[in-house]
Coordinates of C-alpha atoms in Angstrom, one line a residue:
X17 CA -0.4 8.9 -24.4
X18 CA 3.3 8.7 -24.8
X19 CA 4.5 5.5 -26.6
X20 CA 8.4 5.5 -25.1
X21 CA 5.8 4.6 -21.9
X22 CA 4.3 1.0 -23.3
X23 CA 5.0 -2.0 -22.8
X24 CA 5.5 -3.9 -26.7
X25 CA 2.9 -1.3 -28.2
X26 CA 0.2 -1.8 -26.0
X27 CA -2.4 1.2 -26.2
X28 CA -5.6 1.7 -23.6
X29 CA -9.2 2.3 -25.4
X30 CA -12.3 1.7 -25.0
X31 CA -14.8 -0.4 -26.8
X32 CA -19.0 -0.2 -25.7
X33 CA -21.4 -1.9 -26.3
X34 CA -21.8 -5.9 -27.4
X35 CA -19.5 -6.8 -30.3
X36 CA -20.7 -8.2 -32.7
X37 CA -22.6 -4.7 -32.8
X38 CA -19.0 -3.4 -32.7
X39 CA -17.9 -1.0 -36.0
X40 CA -15.5 -2.7 -37.6
X41 CA -14.4 -6.3 -35.6
X42 CA -16.0 -8.8 -37.0
X43 CA -16.0 -12.4 -35.8
X44 CA -13.7 -15.3 -37.7
X45 CA -13.6 -18.7 -36.2
X46 CA -10.3 -19.4 -37.4
X47 CA -8.0 -17.5 -35.6
X48 CA -6.9 -19.7 -32.4
X49 CA -8.4 -19.3 -28.6
X50 CA -6.5 -18.4 -26.2
X51 CA -6.4 -20.9 -23.3
X52 CA -4.7 -22.2 -20.5
X53 CA -3.9 -18.6 -19.1
X54 CA -1.2 -17.7 -17.0
X55 CA -0.1 -14.8 -15.5
X56 CA 2.8 -14.5 -13.3
X57 CA 6.2 -11.5 -12.5
X58 CA 3.0 -9.4 -10.3
X59 CA 4.3 -6.4 -9.2
X60 CA 1.8 -3.9 -7.1
X61 CA 1.6 -2.1 -11.6
X62 CA 3.1 -4.8 -14.3
X63 CA 1.8 -8.1 -15.0
X64 CA 3.1 -10.6 -17.3
X65 CA 0.9 -12.9 -19.7
X66 CA 0.7 -16.0 -21.3
X67 CA -0.6 -18.2 -23.3
X68 CA -1.3 -21.5 -25.5
X69 CA -2.7 -21.4 -28.7
X70 CA -3.5 -23.7 -31.5
X71 CA -1.0 -23.7 -34.2
X72 CA -4.5 -23.1 -37.0
X73 CA -3.7 -19.8 -38.4
X74 CA -1.7 -19.1 -35.6
X75 CA 0.5 -16.8 -38.3
X76 CA -2.7 -14.6 -39.2
X77 CA -2.2 -13.0 -36.0
X78 CA -1.5 -9.7 -35.0
X79 CA -2.7 -8.3 -32.4
X80 CA -3.9 -9.7 -29.2
X81 CA -6.9 -8.1 -27.4
X82 CA -6.6 -8.2 -23.2
X83 CA -9.9 -7.3 -21.4
X84 CA -9.3 -6.1 -17.6
X85 CA -10.9 -5.2 -15.5
X86 CA -10.7 -4.5 -11.6
X87 CA -12.6 -7.3 -9.6
X88 CA -15.8 -5.3 -8.3
X89 CA -18.6 -5.8 -5.6
X90 CA -21.6 -6.3 -7.1
X91 CA -23.4 -3.3 -5.7
X92 CA -20.1 -1.1 -5.5
X93 CA -21.1 -0.3 -9.5
X94 CA -24.6 -0.9 -10.4
X95 CA -24.5 1.6 -13.1
X96 CA -22.0 1.1 -14.8
X97 CA -23.4 -0.6 -17.8
X98 CA -21.5 -4.8 -17.4
X99 CA -20.4 -4.3 -21.2
X100 CA -18.0 -1.9 -21.4
X101 CA -14.6 -3.0 -20.9
X102 CA -11.9 -1.8 -20.7
X103 CA -9.5 -3.4 -23.7
X104 CA -5.1 -3.5 -24.3
X105 CA -4.5 -4.0 -27.4
X106 CA -0.8 -5.2 -28.3
X107 CA 1.4 -6.1 -31.3
X108 CA 1.8 -10.2 -31.4
X109 CA 5.0 -10.2 -30.1
X110 CA 6.4 -13.5 -28.3
X111 CA 5.1 -15.0 -24.7
X112 CA 5.1 -14.4 -22.4
X113 CA 4.2 -10.1 -23.3
X114 CA 4.8 -7.6 -19.6
X115 CA 1.6 -5.2 -19.2
X116 CA 2.6 -2.0 -17.1
X117 CA 1.0 1.5 -16.8
X118 CA 0.5 2.7 -13.2
X119 CA -2.9 4.5 -15.5
X120 CA -4.6 1.2 -15.1
X121 CA -2.7 -1.0 -12.8
X122 CA -3.2 -0.3 -8.8
X123 CA -1.6 -2.7 -6.6
X124 CA -3.0 -5.1 -4.0
X125 CA -6.2 -4.7 -6.3
X126 CA -7.8 -8.1 -7.5
X127 CA -8.4 -8.1 -11.3
X128 CA -10.2 -10.1 -14.1
X129 CA -8.8 -11.0 -17.8
X130 CA -9.7 -12.2 -21.2
X131 CA -7.5 -12.3 -24.2
X132 CA -8.3 -12.1 -28.2
X133 CA -6.3 -13.0 -31.0
X134 CA -6.9 -11.2 -33.9
X135 CA -5.6 -10.0 -37.3
X136 CA -5.4 -6.1 -38.8
X137 CA -6.9 -6.3 -42.5
X138 CA -5.9 -3.7 -45.0
X139 CA -8.6 -1.8 -44.3
X140 CA -7.5 -1.2 -40.6
X141 CA -10.9 -3.2 -39.7
X142 CA -10.1 -6.3 -37.5
X143 CA -11.1 -10.0 -37.6
X144 CA -11.2 -11.2 -33.7
X145 CA -11.0 -15.3 -32.6
X146 CA -14.1 -15.2 -29.6
X147 CA -12.4 -14.5 -25.7
X148 CA -10.9 -16.7 -24.2
X149 CA -11.3 -18.7 -20.2
X150 CA -11.8 -14.9 -17.5
X151 CA -9.1 -15.5 -14.8
X152 CA -8.2 -13.3 -12.0
X153 CA -5.1 -12.5 -10.0
X154 CA -4.1 -9.1 -7.4
X155 CA -1.7 -7.2 -7.9
X156 CA 1.1 -6.5 -5.3
X157 CA 2.3 -4.8 -2.5
X158 CA 4.8 -1.6 -3.1
X159 CA 8.2 -3.0 -3.5
X160 CA 10.7 -1.7 -1.6
X161 CA 11.9 0.9 -4.5
X162 CA 8.6 2.8 -4.1
X163 CA 8.9 2.1 -0.5
X164 CA 12.8 5.0 -1.3
X165 CA 10.3 7.3 -3.7
X166 CA 7.6 8.0 -0.9
X167 CA 10.6 7.8 1.6
X168 CA 12.2 10.7 0.2
X169 CA 8.8 13.0 -0.2
X170 CA 8.5 12.6 3.2
X171 CA 11.9 14.1 4.4
X172 CA 10.9 16.4 1.9
X173 CA 8.9 18.0 4.5
X174 CA 9.2 16.0 7.8
X175 CA 10.5 19.4 9.3
X176 CA 13.4 20.2 12.0
X177 CA 13.4 17.8 15.3
X178 CA 12.5 18.1 18.5
X179 CA 13.4 16.3 21.4
X180 CA 11.5 13.6 23.1
X181 CA 11.6 11.4 26.0
X182 CA 8.7 9.0 26.0
X183 CA 7.1 7.0 24.5
X184 CA 2.6 6.8 24.0
X185 CA -1.0 4.5 23.7
X186 CA -4.0 6.5 24.3
X187 CA -7.0 3.7 25.2
X188 CA -9.8 2.7 26.6
X189 CA -10.1 2.2 30.2
X190 CA -11.4 -1.3 29.4
X191 CA -8.7 -1.8 27.0
X192 CA -6.2 -2.0 29.7
X193 CA -8.5 -3.9 32.3
X194 CA -8.2 -6.9 29.4
X195 CA -4.3 -6.6 28.7
X196 CA -4.6 -7.1 32.7
X197 CA -6.9 -9.6 32.9
X198 CA -6.0 -11.1 29.8
X199 CA -3.0 -11.6 29.1
X200 CA -0.3 -11.0 31.8
X201 CA -0.2 -7.7 32.0
X202 CA 1.7 -7.5 28.2
X203 CA 0.1 -5.4 25.6
X204 CA 0.2 -7.5 22.4
X205 CA 0.9 -7.4 18.6
X206 CA -2.2 -7.2 16.3
X207 CA -2.7 -6.9 12.3
X208 CA -2.2 -3.3 11.7
X209 CA -5.7 -2.4 9.9
X210 CA -5.5 -0.8 6.2
X211 CA -4.8 2.7 6.6
X212 CA -1.8 4.6 4.6
X213 CA -0.6 3.8 1.5
X214 CA -2.8 1.0 -1.0
X215 CA 0.2 -0.4 -1.6
X216 CA 1.8 0.0 1.8
X217 CA 3.1 -4.1 2.9
X218 CA 3.1 -3.9 6.4
X219 CA -0.8 -3.0 5.9
X220 CA -3.3 -6.5 7.2
X221 CA 0.1 -7.9 7.2
X222 CA 2.7 -6.8 10.0
X223 CA 1.9 -7.6 14.0
X224 CA 2.8 -4.6 15.7
X225 CA 1.5 -2.3 18.9
X226 CA 1.3 1.7 17.6
X227 CA 2.7 4.5 20.0
X228 CA 3.0 7.5 19.8
X229 CA 5.8 10.1 20.3
X230 CA 5.1 13.8 18.7
X231 CA 5.5 16.9 21.8
X232 CA 3.2 20.1 22.0
X233 CA 6.0 22.4 20.5
X234 CA 6.2 24.8 23.5
X235 CA 5.2 22.3 26.2
X236 CA 8.2 19.4 25.2
X237 CA 5.9 17.1 26.5
X238 CA 2.9 14.8 24.3
X239 CA -0.1 16.6 24.0
X240 CA -3.2 16.1 26.2
X241 CA -6.1 15.2 23.7
X242 CA -6.2 12.4 22.1
X243 CA -8.5 10.2 19.0
X244 CA -7.8 7.0 21.0
X245 CA -8.9 6.9 24.6
X246 CA -8.6 9.2 28.3
X247 CA -6.8 6.3 29.3
X248 CA -2.6 6.6 28.1
X249 CA 0.6 4.1 28.9
X250 CA 3.5 6.2 29.2
X251 CA 7.1 4.7 28.8
X252 CA 10.5 5.8 28.8
X253 CA 12.3 6.2 25.0
X254 CA 15.3 3.7 25.8
X255 CA 12.4 1.0 26.1
X256 CA 11.4 0.4 23.2
X257 CA 14.4 2.9 20.5
X258 CA 17.5 1.7 21.0
X259 CA 20.9 0.2 20.1
X260 CA 19.4 -3.5 19.8
X261 CA 16.5 -2.9 17.1
X262 CA 16.0 -1.2 14.0
X263 CA 14.1 1.5 12.8
X264 CA 11.6 0.6 9.0
X265 CA 10.1 3.9 7.3
X266 CA 6.5 2.2 6.7
X267 CA 4.1 4.5 5.3
X268 CA 4.0 7.9 4.3
X269 CA -0.1 9.8 3.4
X270 CA -2.7 12.0 4.6
X271 CA -6.2 12.0 4.8
X272 CA -7.0 15.2 2.4
X273 CA -5.3 17.2 5.5
X274 CA -2.6 19.8 5.6
X275 CA -1.3 17.7 7.9
X276 CA 0.5 13.9 6.4
X277 CA 1.3 10.8 8.8
X278 CA 4.3 9.2 8.4
X279 CA 4.4 5.5 9.4
X280 CA 7.9 4.0 11.3
X281 CA 8.5 0.3 12.6
X282 CA 10.4 -0.1 15.8
X283 CA 12.0 -3.9 15.5
X284 CA 14.3 -5.4 18.4
X285 CA 17.1 -7.0 16.5
X286 CA 16.7 -10.3 15.3
X287 CA 12.8 -10.5 16.0
X288 CA 9.8 -11.9 13.9
X289 CA 8.4 -8.3 12.9
X290 CA 12.8 -7.2 12.3
X291 CA 12.9 -10.4 9.6
X292 CA 9.2 -9.3 8.4
X293 CA 10.7 -5.2 7.9
X294 CA 13.5 -5.8 6.5
X295 CA 12.4 -8.3 3.4
X296 CA 9.9 -5.2 2.7
X297 CA 11.2 -2.0 4.3
X298 CA 13.5 1.1 3.9
X299 CA 16.2 0.8 6.9
X300 CA 16.8 4.2 8.1
X301 CA 19.8 5.1 10.5
X302 CA 18.9 5.1 13.9
X303 CA 21.2 8.1 14.8
X304 CA 21.2 9.5 11.4
X305 CA 17.5 10.4 10.0
X306 CA 14.3 12.9 9.1
X307 CA 12.1 11.2 11.3
X308 CA 13.2 9.2 14.8
X309 CA 16.7 9.5 16.2
X310 CA 18.3 7.7 18.6
X311 CA 22.0 9.2 20.0
X312 CA 24.0 8.7 22.9
X313 CA 25.6 12.7 24.6
X314 CA 27.7 12.4 26.9
X315 CA 26.4 9.4 28.5
X316 CA 23.3 9.3 28.1
X317 CA 20.7 8.3 25.3
X318 CA 19.2 11.2 23.4
X319 CA 16.2 11.4 22.0
X320 CA 14.5 13.7 18.7
X321 CA 11.3 13.4 16.3
X322 CA 10.3 15.7 13.3
X323 CA 8.1 18.8 14.6
X324 CA 6.0 18.7 11.2
X325 CA 4.9 15.3 10.0
X326 CA 2.8 13.2 13.4
X327 CA 4.7 10.4 13.1
X328 CA 2.8 6.6 14.4
X329 CA 5.2 3.9 15.0
X330 CA 4.8 0.2 15.5
X331 CA 6.6 -1.7 18.1
X332 CA 6.6 -5.4 17.2
X333 CA 7.0 -7.2 20.8
X334 CA 4.8 -7.2 23.0
X335 CA 5.7 -4.9 25.7
X336 CA 5.0 -5.5 30.0
X337 CA 2.5 -2.3 31.0
X338 CA 5.0 -2.5 33.8
X339 CA 7.2 -1.2 31.9
X340 CA 6.3 2.0 32.0
X341 CA 2.4 4.0 34.3
X342 CA -1.3 4.7 32.7
X343 CA -3.1 7.0 33.7
X344 CA -5.9 8.8 32.3
X345 CA -5.8 12.8 30.5
X346 CA -6.8 15.6 30.9
X347 CA -7.4 16.8 27.4
X348 CA -10.3 15.6 25.1
X349 CA -10.7 12.9 22.4
X350 CA -10.0 14.2 19.1
X351 CA -12.6 11.9 17.2
X352 CA -11.6 13.9 13.6
X353 CA -8.1 13.0 14.4
X354 CA -8.1 8.8 14.3
X355 CA -6.5 6.7 11.3
X356 CA -7.9 3.3 11.9
X357 CA -8.6 2.6 8.1
X358 CA -8.0 6.1 7.2
X359 CA -8.2 6.2 3.4
X360 CA -4.8 8.1 1.7
X361 CA -5.8 10.9 -0.3
X362 CA -4.9 10.3 -3.4
X363 CA -4.4 13.0 -5.3
X364 CA -1.9 15.2 -3.0
X365 CA 0.6 15.5 -5.0
X366 CA 2.7 15.6 -1.4
X367 CA 2.2 12.0 -0.5
X368 CA 1.3 9.4 -3.4
X369 CA 3.4 8.4 -6.0
X370 CA 3.5 7.3 -9.5
X371 CA 2.8 4.0 -9.8
X372 CA -0.9 3.5 -8.7
X373 CA -2.5 4.3 -5.4

């Protein structure tokens, strides 16, 4: 690991077995044990850590040992030896100390952390304090900076633009019956699932209604196949996407396949969904972007979508069924294309950025 990518001289090393058997590491009561540990400034791939210490033998401390582990489900990794922690060794710098590094920190992930103080001896061995208490914390979502990196990667493969005229949403007949009976004919926003990038700030938080807008190259119309049900609601594009709405980039991912998905968010200006996105997502120019455009030509609104990615569009307000039509499709229900809670391929070089997965 290059020292240039480390913070405050932190190195990643591994110890196995009980610490009393660790070669060259001895316990020494005089070294102060860290307590009252505080974690702050948490990002998707870094955090700051500080703690309190008794003053005795404080001047002998040369290093800190930080035991950082993912908080696993008890049954998720039962073959891993429980006494094999991952330790960070850092020089004893003033606190708080920044810990960063995408090779061991992932976004939106729960971790446990404990700390020892250590004194390096002339022969290279360490004497160490007892471990501190164990505390837990969770890393943050991708920031706008990280999402902009994903956006730039998506733009590279978006392809040429094709015309579209409608947005559509496929569901089972029972879904539309339920909307009519229990929601006064209006489809309601629901919380987005955990499909896509692990660090996406919209997963599990943004409320919206999923629509598709991709067309078949040869017909210019929506495909007749769908993984989400045999009944389709179609609505004219201008009723959802127009100069009174804002457009945001939400995510870019694949599921171990050759094709890639881009999530876009359409939010009426000033709506709760718009305010949510404004703080978290890169905003796109509705007339000029690589994925979905809305522009006026000869007094008529004209719409285009990217050919080489599959667009998933989230609309953040309720949509009344009377604004469009519901009809049964003639094609197949291709369940293999479903993206519900789909896991992103962490090895794909096309749609990953270097801040964990």
